[in-house]
mmCIF file with all atom_site columns, C-alpha atoms in Angstrom:
data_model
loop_
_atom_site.group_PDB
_atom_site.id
_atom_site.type_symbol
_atom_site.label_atom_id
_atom_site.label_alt_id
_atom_site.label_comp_id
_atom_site.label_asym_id
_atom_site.label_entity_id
_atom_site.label_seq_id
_atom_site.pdbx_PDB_ins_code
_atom_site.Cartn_x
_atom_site.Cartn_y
_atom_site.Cartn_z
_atom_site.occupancy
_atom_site.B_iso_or_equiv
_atom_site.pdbx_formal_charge
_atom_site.auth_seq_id
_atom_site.auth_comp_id
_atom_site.auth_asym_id
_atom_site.auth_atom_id
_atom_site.pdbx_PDB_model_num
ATOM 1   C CA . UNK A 1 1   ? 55.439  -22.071 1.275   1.00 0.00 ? 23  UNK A CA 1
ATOM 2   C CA . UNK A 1 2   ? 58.214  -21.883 4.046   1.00 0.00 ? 24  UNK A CA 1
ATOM 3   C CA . UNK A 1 3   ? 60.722  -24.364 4.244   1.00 0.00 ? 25  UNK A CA 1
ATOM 4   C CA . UNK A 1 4   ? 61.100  -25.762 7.772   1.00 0.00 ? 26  UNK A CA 1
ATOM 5   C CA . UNK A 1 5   ? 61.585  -28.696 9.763   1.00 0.00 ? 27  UNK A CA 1
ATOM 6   C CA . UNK A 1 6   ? 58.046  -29.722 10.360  1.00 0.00 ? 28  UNK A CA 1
ATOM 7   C CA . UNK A 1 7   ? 55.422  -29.648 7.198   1.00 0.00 ? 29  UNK A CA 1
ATOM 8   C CA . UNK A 1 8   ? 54.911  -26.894 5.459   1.00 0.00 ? 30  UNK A CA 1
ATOM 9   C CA . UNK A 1 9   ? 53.037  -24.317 6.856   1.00 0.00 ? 31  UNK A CA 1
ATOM 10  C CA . UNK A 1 10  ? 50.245  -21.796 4.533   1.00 0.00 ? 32  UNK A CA 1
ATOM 11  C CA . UNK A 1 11  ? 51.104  -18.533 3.605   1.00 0.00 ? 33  UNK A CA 1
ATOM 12  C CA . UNK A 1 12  ? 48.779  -16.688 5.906   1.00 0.00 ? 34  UNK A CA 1
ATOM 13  C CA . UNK A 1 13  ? 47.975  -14.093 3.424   1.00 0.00 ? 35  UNK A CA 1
ATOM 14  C CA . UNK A 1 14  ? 46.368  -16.688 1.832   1.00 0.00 ? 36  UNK A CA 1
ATOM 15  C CA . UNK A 1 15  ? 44.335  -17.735 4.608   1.00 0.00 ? 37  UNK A CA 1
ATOM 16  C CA . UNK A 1 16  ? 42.996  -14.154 4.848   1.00 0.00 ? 38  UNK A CA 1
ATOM 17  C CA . UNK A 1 17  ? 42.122  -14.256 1.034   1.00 0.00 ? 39  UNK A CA 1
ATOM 18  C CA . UNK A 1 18  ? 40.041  -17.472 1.588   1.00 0.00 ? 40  UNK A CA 1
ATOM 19  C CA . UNK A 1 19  ? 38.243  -16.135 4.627   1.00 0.00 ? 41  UNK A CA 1
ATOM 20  C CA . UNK A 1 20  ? 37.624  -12.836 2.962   1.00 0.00 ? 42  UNK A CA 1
ATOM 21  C CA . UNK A 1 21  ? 36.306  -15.080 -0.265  1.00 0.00 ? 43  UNK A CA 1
ATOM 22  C CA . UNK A 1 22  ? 34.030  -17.297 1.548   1.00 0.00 ? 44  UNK A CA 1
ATOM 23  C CA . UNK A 1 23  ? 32.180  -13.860 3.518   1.00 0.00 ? 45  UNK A CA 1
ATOM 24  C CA . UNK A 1 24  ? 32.059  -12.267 0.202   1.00 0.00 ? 46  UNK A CA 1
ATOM 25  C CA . UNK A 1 25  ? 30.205  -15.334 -1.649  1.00 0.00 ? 47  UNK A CA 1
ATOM 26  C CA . UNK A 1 26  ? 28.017  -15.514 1.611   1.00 0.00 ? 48  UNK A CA 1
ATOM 27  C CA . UNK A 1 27  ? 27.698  -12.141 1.492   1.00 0.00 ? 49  UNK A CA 1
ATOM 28  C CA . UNK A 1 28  ? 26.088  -12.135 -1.766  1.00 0.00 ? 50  UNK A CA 1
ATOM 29  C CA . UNK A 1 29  ? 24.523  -15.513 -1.371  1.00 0.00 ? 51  UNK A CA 1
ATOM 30  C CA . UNK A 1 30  ? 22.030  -13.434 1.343   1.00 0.00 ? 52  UNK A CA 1
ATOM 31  C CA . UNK A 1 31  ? 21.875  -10.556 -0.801  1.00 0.00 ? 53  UNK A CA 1
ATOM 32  C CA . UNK A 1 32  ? 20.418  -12.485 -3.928  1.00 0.00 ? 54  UNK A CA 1
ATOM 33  C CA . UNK A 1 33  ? 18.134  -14.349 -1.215  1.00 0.00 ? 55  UNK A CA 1
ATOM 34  C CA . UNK A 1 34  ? 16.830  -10.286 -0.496  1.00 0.00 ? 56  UNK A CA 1
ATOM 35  C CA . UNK A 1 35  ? 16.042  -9.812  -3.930  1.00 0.00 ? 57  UNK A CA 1
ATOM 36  C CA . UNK A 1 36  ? 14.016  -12.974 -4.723  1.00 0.00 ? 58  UNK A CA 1
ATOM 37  C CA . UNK A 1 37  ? 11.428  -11.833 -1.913  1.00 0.00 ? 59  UNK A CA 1
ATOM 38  C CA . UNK A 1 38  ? 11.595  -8.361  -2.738  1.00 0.00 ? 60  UNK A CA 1
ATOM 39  C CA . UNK A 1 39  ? 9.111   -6.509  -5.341  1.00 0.00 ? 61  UNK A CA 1
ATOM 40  C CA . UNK A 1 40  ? 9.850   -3.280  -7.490  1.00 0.00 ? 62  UNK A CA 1
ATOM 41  C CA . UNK A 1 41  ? 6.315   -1.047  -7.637  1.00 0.00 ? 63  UNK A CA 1
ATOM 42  C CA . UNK A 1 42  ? 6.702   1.903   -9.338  1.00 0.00 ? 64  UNK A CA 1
ATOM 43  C CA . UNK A 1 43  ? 3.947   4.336   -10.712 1.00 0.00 ? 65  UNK A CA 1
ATOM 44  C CA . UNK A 1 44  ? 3.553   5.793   -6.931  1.00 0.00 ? 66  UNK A CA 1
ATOM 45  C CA . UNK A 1 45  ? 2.179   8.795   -6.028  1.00 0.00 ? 67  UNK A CA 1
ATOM 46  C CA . UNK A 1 46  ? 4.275   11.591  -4.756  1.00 0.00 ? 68  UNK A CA 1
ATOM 47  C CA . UNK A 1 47  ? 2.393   11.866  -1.496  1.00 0.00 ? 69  UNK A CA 1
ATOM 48  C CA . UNK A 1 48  ? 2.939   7.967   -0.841  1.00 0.00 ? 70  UNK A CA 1
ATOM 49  C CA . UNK A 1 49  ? 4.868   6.972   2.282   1.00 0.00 ? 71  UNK A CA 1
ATOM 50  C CA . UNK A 1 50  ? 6.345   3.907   3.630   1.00 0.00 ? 72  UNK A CA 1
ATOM 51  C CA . UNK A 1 51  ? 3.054   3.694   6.037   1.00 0.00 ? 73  UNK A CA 1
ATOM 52  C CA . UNK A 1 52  ? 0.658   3.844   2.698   1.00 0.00 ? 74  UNK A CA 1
ATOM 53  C CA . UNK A 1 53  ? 2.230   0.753   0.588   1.00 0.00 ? 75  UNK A CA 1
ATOM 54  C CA . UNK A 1 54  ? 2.341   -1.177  4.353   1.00 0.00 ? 76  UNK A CA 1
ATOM 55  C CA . UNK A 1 55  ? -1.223  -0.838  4.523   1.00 0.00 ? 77  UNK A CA 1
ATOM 56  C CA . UNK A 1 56  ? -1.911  -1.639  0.903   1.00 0.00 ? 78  UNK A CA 1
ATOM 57  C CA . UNK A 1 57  ? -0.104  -4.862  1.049   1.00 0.00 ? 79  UNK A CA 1
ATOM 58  C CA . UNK A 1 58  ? -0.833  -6.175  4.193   1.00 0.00 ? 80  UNK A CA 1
ATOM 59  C CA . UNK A 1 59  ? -4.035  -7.572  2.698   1.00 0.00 ? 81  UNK A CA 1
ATOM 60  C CA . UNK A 1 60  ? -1.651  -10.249 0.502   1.00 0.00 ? 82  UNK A CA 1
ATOM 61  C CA . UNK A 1 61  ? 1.657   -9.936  2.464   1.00 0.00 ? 83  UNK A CA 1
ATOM 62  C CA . UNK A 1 62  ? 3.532   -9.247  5.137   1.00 0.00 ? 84  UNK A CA 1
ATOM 63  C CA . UNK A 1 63  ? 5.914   -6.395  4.398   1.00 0.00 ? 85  UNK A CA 1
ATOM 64  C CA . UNK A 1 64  ? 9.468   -6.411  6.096   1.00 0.00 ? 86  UNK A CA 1
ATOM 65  C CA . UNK A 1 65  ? 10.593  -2.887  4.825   1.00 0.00 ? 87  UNK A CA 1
ATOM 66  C CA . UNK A 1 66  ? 10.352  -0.293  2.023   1.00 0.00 ? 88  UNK A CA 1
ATOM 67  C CA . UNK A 1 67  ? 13.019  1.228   0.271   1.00 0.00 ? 89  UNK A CA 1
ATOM 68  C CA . UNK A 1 68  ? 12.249  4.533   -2.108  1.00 0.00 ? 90  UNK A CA 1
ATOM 69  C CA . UNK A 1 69  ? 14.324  4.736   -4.942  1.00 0.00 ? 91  UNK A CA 1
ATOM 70  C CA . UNK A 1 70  ? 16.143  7.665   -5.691  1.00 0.00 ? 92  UNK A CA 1
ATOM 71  C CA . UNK A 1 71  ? 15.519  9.614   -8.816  1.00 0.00 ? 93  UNK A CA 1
ATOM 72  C CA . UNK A 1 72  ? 18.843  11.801  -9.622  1.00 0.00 ? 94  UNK A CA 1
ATOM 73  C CA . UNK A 1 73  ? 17.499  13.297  -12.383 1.00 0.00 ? 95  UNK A CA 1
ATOM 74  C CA . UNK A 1 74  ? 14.813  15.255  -11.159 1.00 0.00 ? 96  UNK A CA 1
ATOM 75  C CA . UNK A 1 75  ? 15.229  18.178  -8.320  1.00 0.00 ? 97  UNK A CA 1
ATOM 76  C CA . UNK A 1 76  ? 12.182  17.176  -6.228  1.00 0.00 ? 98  UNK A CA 1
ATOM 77  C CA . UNK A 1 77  ? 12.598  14.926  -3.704  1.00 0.00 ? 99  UNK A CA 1
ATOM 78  C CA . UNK A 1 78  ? 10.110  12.491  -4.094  1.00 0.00 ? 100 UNK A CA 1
ATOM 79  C CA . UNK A 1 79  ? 9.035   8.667   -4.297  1.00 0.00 ? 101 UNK A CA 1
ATOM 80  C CA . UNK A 1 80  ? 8.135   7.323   -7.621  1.00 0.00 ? 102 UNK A CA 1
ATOM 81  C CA . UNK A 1 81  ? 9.170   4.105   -7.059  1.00 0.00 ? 103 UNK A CA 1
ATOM 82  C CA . UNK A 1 82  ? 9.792   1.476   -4.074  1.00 0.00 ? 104 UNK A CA 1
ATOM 83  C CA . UNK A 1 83  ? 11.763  -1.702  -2.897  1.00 0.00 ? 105 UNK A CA 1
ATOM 84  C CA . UNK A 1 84  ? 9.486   -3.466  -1.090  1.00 0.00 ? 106 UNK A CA 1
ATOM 85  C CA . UNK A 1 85  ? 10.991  -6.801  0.772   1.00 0.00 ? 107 UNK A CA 1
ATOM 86  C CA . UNK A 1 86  ? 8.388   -9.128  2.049   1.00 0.00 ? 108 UNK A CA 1
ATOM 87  C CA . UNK A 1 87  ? 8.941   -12.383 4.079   1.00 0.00 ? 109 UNK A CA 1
ATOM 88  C CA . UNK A 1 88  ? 9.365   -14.808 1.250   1.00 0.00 ? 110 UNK A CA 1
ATOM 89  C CA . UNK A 1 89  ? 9.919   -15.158 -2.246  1.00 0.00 ? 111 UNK A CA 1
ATOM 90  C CA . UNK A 1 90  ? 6.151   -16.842 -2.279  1.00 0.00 ? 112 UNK A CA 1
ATOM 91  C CA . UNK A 1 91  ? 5.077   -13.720 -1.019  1.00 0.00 ? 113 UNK A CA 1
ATOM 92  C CA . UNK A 1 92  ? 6.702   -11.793 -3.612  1.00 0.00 ? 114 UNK A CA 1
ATOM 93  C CA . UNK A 1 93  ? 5.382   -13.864 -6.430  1.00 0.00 ? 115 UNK A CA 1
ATOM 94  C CA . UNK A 1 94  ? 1.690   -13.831 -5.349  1.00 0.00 ? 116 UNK A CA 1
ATOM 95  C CA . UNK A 1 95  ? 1.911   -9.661  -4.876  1.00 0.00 ? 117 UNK A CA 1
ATOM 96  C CA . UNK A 1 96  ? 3.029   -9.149  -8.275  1.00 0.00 ? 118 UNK A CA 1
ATOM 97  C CA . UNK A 1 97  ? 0.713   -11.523 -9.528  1.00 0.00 ? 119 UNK A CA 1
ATOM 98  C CA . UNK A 1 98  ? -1.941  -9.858  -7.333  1.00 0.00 ? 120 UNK A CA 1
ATOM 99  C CA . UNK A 1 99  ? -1.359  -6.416  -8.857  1.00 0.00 ? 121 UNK A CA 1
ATOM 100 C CA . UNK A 1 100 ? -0.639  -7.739  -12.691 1.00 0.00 ? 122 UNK A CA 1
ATOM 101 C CA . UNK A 1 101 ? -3.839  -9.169  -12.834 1.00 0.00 ? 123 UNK A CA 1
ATOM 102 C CA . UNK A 1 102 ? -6.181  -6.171  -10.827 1.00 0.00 ? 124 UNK A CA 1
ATOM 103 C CA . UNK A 1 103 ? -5.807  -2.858  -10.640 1.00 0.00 ? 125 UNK A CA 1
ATOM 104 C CA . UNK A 1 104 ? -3.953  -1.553  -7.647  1.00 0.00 ? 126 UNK A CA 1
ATOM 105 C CA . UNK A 1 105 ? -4.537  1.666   -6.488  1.00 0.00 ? 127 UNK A CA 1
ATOM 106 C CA . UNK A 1 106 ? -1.854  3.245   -3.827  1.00 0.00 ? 128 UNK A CA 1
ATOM 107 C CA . UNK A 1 107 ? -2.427  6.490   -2.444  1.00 0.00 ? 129 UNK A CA 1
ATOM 108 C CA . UNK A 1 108 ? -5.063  7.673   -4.211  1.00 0.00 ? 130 UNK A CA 1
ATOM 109 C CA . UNK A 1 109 ? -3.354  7.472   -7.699  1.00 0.00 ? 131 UNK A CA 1
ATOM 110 C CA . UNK A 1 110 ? -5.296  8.066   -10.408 1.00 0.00 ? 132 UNK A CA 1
ATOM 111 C CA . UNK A 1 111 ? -3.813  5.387   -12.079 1.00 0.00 ? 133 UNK A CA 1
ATOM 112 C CA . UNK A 1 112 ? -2.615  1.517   -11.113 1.00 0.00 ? 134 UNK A CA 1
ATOM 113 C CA . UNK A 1 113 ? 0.672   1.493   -9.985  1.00 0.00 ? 135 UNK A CA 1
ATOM 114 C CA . UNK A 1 114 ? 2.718   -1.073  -11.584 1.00 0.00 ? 136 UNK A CA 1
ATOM 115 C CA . UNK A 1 115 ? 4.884   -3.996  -9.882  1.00 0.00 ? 137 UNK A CA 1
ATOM 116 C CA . UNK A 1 116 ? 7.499   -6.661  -10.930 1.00 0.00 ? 138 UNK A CA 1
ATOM 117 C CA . UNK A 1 117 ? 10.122  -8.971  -9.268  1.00 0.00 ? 139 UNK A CA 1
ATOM 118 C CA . UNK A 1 118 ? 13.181  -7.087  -8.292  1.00 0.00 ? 140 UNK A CA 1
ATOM 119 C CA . UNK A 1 119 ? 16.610  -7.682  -9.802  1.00 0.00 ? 141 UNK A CA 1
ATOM 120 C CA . UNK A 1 120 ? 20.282  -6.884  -8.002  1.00 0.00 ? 142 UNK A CA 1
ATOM 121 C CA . UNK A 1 121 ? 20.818  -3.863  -10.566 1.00 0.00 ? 143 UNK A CA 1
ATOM 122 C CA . UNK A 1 122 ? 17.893  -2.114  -8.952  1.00 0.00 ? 144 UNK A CA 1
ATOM 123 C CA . UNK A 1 123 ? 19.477  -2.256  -5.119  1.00 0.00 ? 145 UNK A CA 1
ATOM 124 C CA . UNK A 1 124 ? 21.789  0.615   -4.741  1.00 0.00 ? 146 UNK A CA 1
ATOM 125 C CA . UNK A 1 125 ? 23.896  -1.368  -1.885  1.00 0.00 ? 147 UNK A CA 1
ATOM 126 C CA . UNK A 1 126 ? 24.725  -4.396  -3.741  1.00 0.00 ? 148 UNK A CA 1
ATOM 127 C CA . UNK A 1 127 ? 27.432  -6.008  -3.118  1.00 0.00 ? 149 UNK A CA 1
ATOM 128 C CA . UNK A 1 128 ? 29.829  -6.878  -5.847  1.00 0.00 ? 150 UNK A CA 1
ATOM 129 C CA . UNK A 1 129 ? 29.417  -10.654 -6.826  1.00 0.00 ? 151 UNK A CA 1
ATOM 130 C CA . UNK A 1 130 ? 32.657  -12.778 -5.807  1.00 0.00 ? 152 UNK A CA 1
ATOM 131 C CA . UNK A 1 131 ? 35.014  -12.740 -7.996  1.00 0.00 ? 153 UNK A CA 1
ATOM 132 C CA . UNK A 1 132 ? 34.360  -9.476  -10.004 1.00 0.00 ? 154 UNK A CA 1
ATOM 133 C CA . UNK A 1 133 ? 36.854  -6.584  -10.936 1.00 0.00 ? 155 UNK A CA 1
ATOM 134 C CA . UNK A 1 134 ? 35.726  -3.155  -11.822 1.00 0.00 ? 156 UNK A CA 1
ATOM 135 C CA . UNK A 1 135 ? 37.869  -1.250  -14.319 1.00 0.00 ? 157 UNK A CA 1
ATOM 136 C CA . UNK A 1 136 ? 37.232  2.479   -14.812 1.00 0.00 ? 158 UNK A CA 1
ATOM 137 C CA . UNK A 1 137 ? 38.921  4.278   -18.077 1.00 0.00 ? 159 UNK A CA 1
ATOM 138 C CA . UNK A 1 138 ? 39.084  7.957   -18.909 1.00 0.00 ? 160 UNK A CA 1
ATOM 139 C CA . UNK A 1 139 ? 37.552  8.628   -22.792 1.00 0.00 ? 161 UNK A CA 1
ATOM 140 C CA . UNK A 1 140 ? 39.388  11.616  -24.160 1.00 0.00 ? 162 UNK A CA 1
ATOM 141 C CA . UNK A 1 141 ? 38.248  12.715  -27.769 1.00 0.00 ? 163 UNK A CA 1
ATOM 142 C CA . UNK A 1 142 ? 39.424  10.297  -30.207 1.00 0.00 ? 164 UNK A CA 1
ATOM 143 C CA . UNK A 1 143 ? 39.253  7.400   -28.420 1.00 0.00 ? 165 UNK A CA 1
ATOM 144 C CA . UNK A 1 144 ? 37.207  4.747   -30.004 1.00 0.00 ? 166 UNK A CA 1
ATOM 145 C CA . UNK A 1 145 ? 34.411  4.756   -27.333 1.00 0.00 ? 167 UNK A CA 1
ATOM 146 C CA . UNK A 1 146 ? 34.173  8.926   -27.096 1.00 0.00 ? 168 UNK A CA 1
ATOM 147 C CA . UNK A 1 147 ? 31.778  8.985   -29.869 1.00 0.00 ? 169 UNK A CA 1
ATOM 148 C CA . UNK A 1 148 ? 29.349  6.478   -28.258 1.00 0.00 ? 170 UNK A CA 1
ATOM 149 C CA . UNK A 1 149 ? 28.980  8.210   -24.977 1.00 0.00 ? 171 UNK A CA 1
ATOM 150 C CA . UNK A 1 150 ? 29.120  11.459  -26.248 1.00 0.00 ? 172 UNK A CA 1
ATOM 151 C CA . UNK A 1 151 ? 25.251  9.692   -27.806 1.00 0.00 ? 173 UNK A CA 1
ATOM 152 C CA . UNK A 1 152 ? 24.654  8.682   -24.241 1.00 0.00 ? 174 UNK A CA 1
ATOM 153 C CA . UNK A 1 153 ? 25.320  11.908  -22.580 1.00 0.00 ? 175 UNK A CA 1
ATOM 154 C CA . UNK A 1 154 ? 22.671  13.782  -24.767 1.00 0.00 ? 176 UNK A CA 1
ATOM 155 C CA . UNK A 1 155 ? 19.897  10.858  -24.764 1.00 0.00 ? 177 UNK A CA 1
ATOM 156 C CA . UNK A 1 156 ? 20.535  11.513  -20.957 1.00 0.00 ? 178 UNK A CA 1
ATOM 157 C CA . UNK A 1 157 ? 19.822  15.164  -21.331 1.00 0.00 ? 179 UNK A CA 1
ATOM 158 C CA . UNK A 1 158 ? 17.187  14.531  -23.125 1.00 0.00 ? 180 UNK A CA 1
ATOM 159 C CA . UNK A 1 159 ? 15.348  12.114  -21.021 1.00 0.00 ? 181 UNK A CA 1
ATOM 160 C CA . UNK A 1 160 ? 15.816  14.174  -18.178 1.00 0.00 ? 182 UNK A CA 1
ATOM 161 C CA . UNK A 1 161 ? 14.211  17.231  -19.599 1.00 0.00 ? 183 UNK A CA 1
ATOM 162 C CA . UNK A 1 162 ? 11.204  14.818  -20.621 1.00 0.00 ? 184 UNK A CA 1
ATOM 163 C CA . UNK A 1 163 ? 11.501  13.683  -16.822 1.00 0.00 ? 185 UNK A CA 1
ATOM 164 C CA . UNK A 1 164 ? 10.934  16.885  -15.831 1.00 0.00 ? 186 UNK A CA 1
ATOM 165 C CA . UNK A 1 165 ? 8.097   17.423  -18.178 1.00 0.00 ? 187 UNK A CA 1
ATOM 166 C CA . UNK A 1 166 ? 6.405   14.317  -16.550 1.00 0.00 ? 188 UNK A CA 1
ATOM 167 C CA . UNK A 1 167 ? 6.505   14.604  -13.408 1.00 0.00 ? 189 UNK A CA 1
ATOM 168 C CA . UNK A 1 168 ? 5.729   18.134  -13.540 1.00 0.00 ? 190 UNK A CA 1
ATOM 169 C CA . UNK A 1 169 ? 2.648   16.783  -15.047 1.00 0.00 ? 191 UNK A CA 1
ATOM 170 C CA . UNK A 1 170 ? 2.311   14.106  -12.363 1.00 0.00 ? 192 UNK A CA 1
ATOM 171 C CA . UNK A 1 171 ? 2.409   16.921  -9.658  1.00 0.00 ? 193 UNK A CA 1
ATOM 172 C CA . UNK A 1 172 ? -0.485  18.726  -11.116 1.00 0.00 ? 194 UNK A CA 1
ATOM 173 C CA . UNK A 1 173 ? -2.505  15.894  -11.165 1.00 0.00 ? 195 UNK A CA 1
ATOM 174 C CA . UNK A 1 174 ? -1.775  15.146  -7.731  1.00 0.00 ? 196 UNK A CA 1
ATOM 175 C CA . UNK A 1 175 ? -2.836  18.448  -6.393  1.00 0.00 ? 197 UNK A CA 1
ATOM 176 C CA . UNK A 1 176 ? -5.915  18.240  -8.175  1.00 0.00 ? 198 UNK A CA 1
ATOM 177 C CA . UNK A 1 177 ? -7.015  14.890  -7.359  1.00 0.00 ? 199 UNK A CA 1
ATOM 178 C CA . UNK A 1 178 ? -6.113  15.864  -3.981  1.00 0.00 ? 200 UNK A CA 1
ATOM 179 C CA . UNK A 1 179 ? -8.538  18.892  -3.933  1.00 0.00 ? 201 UNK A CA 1
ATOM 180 C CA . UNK A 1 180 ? -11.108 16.786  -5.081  1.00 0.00 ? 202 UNK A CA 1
ATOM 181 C CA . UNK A 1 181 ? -10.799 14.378  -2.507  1.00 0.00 ? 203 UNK A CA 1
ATOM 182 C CA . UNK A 1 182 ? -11.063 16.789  -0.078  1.00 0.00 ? 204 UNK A CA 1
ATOM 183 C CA . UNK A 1 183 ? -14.087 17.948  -1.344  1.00 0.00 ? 205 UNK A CA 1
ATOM 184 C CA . UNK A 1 184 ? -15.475 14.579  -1.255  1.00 0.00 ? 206 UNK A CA 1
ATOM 185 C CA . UNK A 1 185 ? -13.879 13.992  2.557   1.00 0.00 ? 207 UNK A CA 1
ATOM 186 C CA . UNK A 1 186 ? -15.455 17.261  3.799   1.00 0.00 ? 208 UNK A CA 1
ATOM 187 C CA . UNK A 1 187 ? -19.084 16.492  2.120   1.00 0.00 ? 209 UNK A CA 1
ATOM 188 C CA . UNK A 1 188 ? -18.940 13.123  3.862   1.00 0.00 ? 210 UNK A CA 1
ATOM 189 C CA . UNK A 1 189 ? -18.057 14.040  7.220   1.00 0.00 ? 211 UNK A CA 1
ATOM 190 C CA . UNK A 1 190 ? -20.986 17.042  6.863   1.00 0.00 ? 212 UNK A CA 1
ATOM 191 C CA . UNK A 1 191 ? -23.311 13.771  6.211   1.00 0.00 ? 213 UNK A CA 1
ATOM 192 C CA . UNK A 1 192 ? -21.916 12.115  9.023   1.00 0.00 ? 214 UNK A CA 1
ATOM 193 C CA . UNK A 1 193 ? -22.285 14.921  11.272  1.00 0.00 ? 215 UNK A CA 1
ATOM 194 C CA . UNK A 1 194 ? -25.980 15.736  10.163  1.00 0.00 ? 216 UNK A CA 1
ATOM 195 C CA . UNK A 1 195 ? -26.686 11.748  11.437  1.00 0.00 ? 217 UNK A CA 1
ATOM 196 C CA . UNK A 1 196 ? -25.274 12.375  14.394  1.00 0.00 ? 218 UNK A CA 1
ATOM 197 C CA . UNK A 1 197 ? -26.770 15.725  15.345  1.00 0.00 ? 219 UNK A CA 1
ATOM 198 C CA . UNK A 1 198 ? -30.219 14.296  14.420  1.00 0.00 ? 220 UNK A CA 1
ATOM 199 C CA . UNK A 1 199 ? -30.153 11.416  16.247  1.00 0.00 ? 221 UNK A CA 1
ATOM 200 C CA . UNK A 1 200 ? -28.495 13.219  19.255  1.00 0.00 ? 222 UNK A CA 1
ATOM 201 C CA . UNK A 1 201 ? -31.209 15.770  19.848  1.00 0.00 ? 223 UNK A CA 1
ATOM 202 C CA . UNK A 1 202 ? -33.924 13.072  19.659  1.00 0.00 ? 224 UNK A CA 1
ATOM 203 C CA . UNK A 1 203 ? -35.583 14.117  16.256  1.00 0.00 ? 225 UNK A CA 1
ATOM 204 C CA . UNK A 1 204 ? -35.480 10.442  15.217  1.00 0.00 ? 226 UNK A CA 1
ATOM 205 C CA . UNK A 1 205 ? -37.038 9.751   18.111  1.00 0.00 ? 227 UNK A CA 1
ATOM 206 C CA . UNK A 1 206 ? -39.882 12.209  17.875  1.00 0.00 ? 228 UNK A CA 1
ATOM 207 C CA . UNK A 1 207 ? -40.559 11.072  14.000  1.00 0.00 ? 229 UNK A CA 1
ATOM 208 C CA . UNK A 1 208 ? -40.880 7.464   15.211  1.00 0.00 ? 230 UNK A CA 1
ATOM 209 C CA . UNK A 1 209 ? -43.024 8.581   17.987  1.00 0.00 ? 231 UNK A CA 1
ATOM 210 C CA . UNK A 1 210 ? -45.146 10.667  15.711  1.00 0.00 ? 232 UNK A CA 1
ATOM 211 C CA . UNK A 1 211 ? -45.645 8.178   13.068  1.00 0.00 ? 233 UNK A CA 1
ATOM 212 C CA . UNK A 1 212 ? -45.994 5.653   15.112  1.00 0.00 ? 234 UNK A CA 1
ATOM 213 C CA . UNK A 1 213 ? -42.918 3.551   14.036  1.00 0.00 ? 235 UNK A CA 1
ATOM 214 C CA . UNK A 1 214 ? -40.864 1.195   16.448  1.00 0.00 ? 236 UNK A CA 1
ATOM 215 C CA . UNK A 1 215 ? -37.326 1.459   15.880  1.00 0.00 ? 237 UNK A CA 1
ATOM 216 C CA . UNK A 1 216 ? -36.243 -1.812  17.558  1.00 0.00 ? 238 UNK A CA 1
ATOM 217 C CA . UNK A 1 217 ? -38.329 -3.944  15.602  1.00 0.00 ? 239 UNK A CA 1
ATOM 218 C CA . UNK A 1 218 ? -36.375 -6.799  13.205  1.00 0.00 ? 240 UNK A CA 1
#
């Protein structure tokens, strides 16, 4: 406080503090309003774009973006999993429910892809809840935590080189289910395009004609 003739007046340092406290707690009151109407789907196919899961949602919800998440441990640049916010946490709820209880195909997948309500760990641009303090500590050997993450540096090895394994895996699979629905694309659109040809030159026409059959009848 500072002593003058009038009242006291505020430290305006203070004043800053409170205004910077009340637009952090809003801050993250809108951020944990984001994840309540946002969805986690993961099992995606490689090929998958933001486009694809648009489309395969707009049949139960109306999809306000799509975030891929980042896998780090893995040199391929590719989705395997997505942030999807949609326009309510209603929304949310009857999507995962939706894909929990049928299979949910995305992309051509040969498998479902899997979905669940998102939680703030999974959002890469949280914001720190108000209040919080992050403390960061060099481990040197023979400090009583070394020995721990020394554990959690190889399981981390180790799950990456089964990551790798996977979705080396994953990729093969893709490319041949891809081939395969090629196949199945190209033998279509020959079908399609026999139709067409047929009934274009006026064979149909000359069949109904010759067996006597009116095509405009029923």
């Amino acid at each position: 406080w500072i002593r003058g003739l009038g009242a006291p007046m505020a430290n305006p340092n203070e004043h800053a503090e409170g205004m910077m406290g009340e637009h952090a707690e809003k801050e993250y009151a809108d951020f944990e309003a984001r994840v309540k109407r946002t969805i986690y789907i993961d099992h995606l196919s490689p090929v998958v774009t933001r486009q694809v899961i648009r489309a395969a949602l707009s049949q139960c919800a109306h999809v306000v973006s799509v975030e891929f998440v980042e896998n780090y441990t893995i040199p391929y640049d590719i989705p395997a999993a997505a942030l999807v916010e949609l326009d309510d946490e209603s929304q949310a709820r009857s999507a995962v429910d939706l894909m929990r209880d049928f299979p949910f195909i995305i992309g051509g997948m040969p498998r479902p892809v899997r979905a669940s309500l998102a939680r703030p760990e999974m959002f890469p641009d949280r914001p720190s809840p108000p209040g919080s303090k992050m403390e960061f500590l060099w481990l040197k050997q023979g400090d009583p935590e070394y020995d721990g993450m020394s554990k959690l540096k190889s399981l981390a090895k180790r799950q990456e080189a089964e990551n790798m394994a996977l979705i080396k895996n994953i990729l093969e699979e893709e490319k041949e289910l891809a081939a395969q629905q090629q196949i199945m694309l190209d033998a279509n659109y020959y079908k399609y395009d026999l139709l067409e040809n047929i009934v274009q030159n006026g064979t149909v026409k000359n069949l109904a004609g010759h067996y006597r059959v009116n095509l405009f009848d029923g």
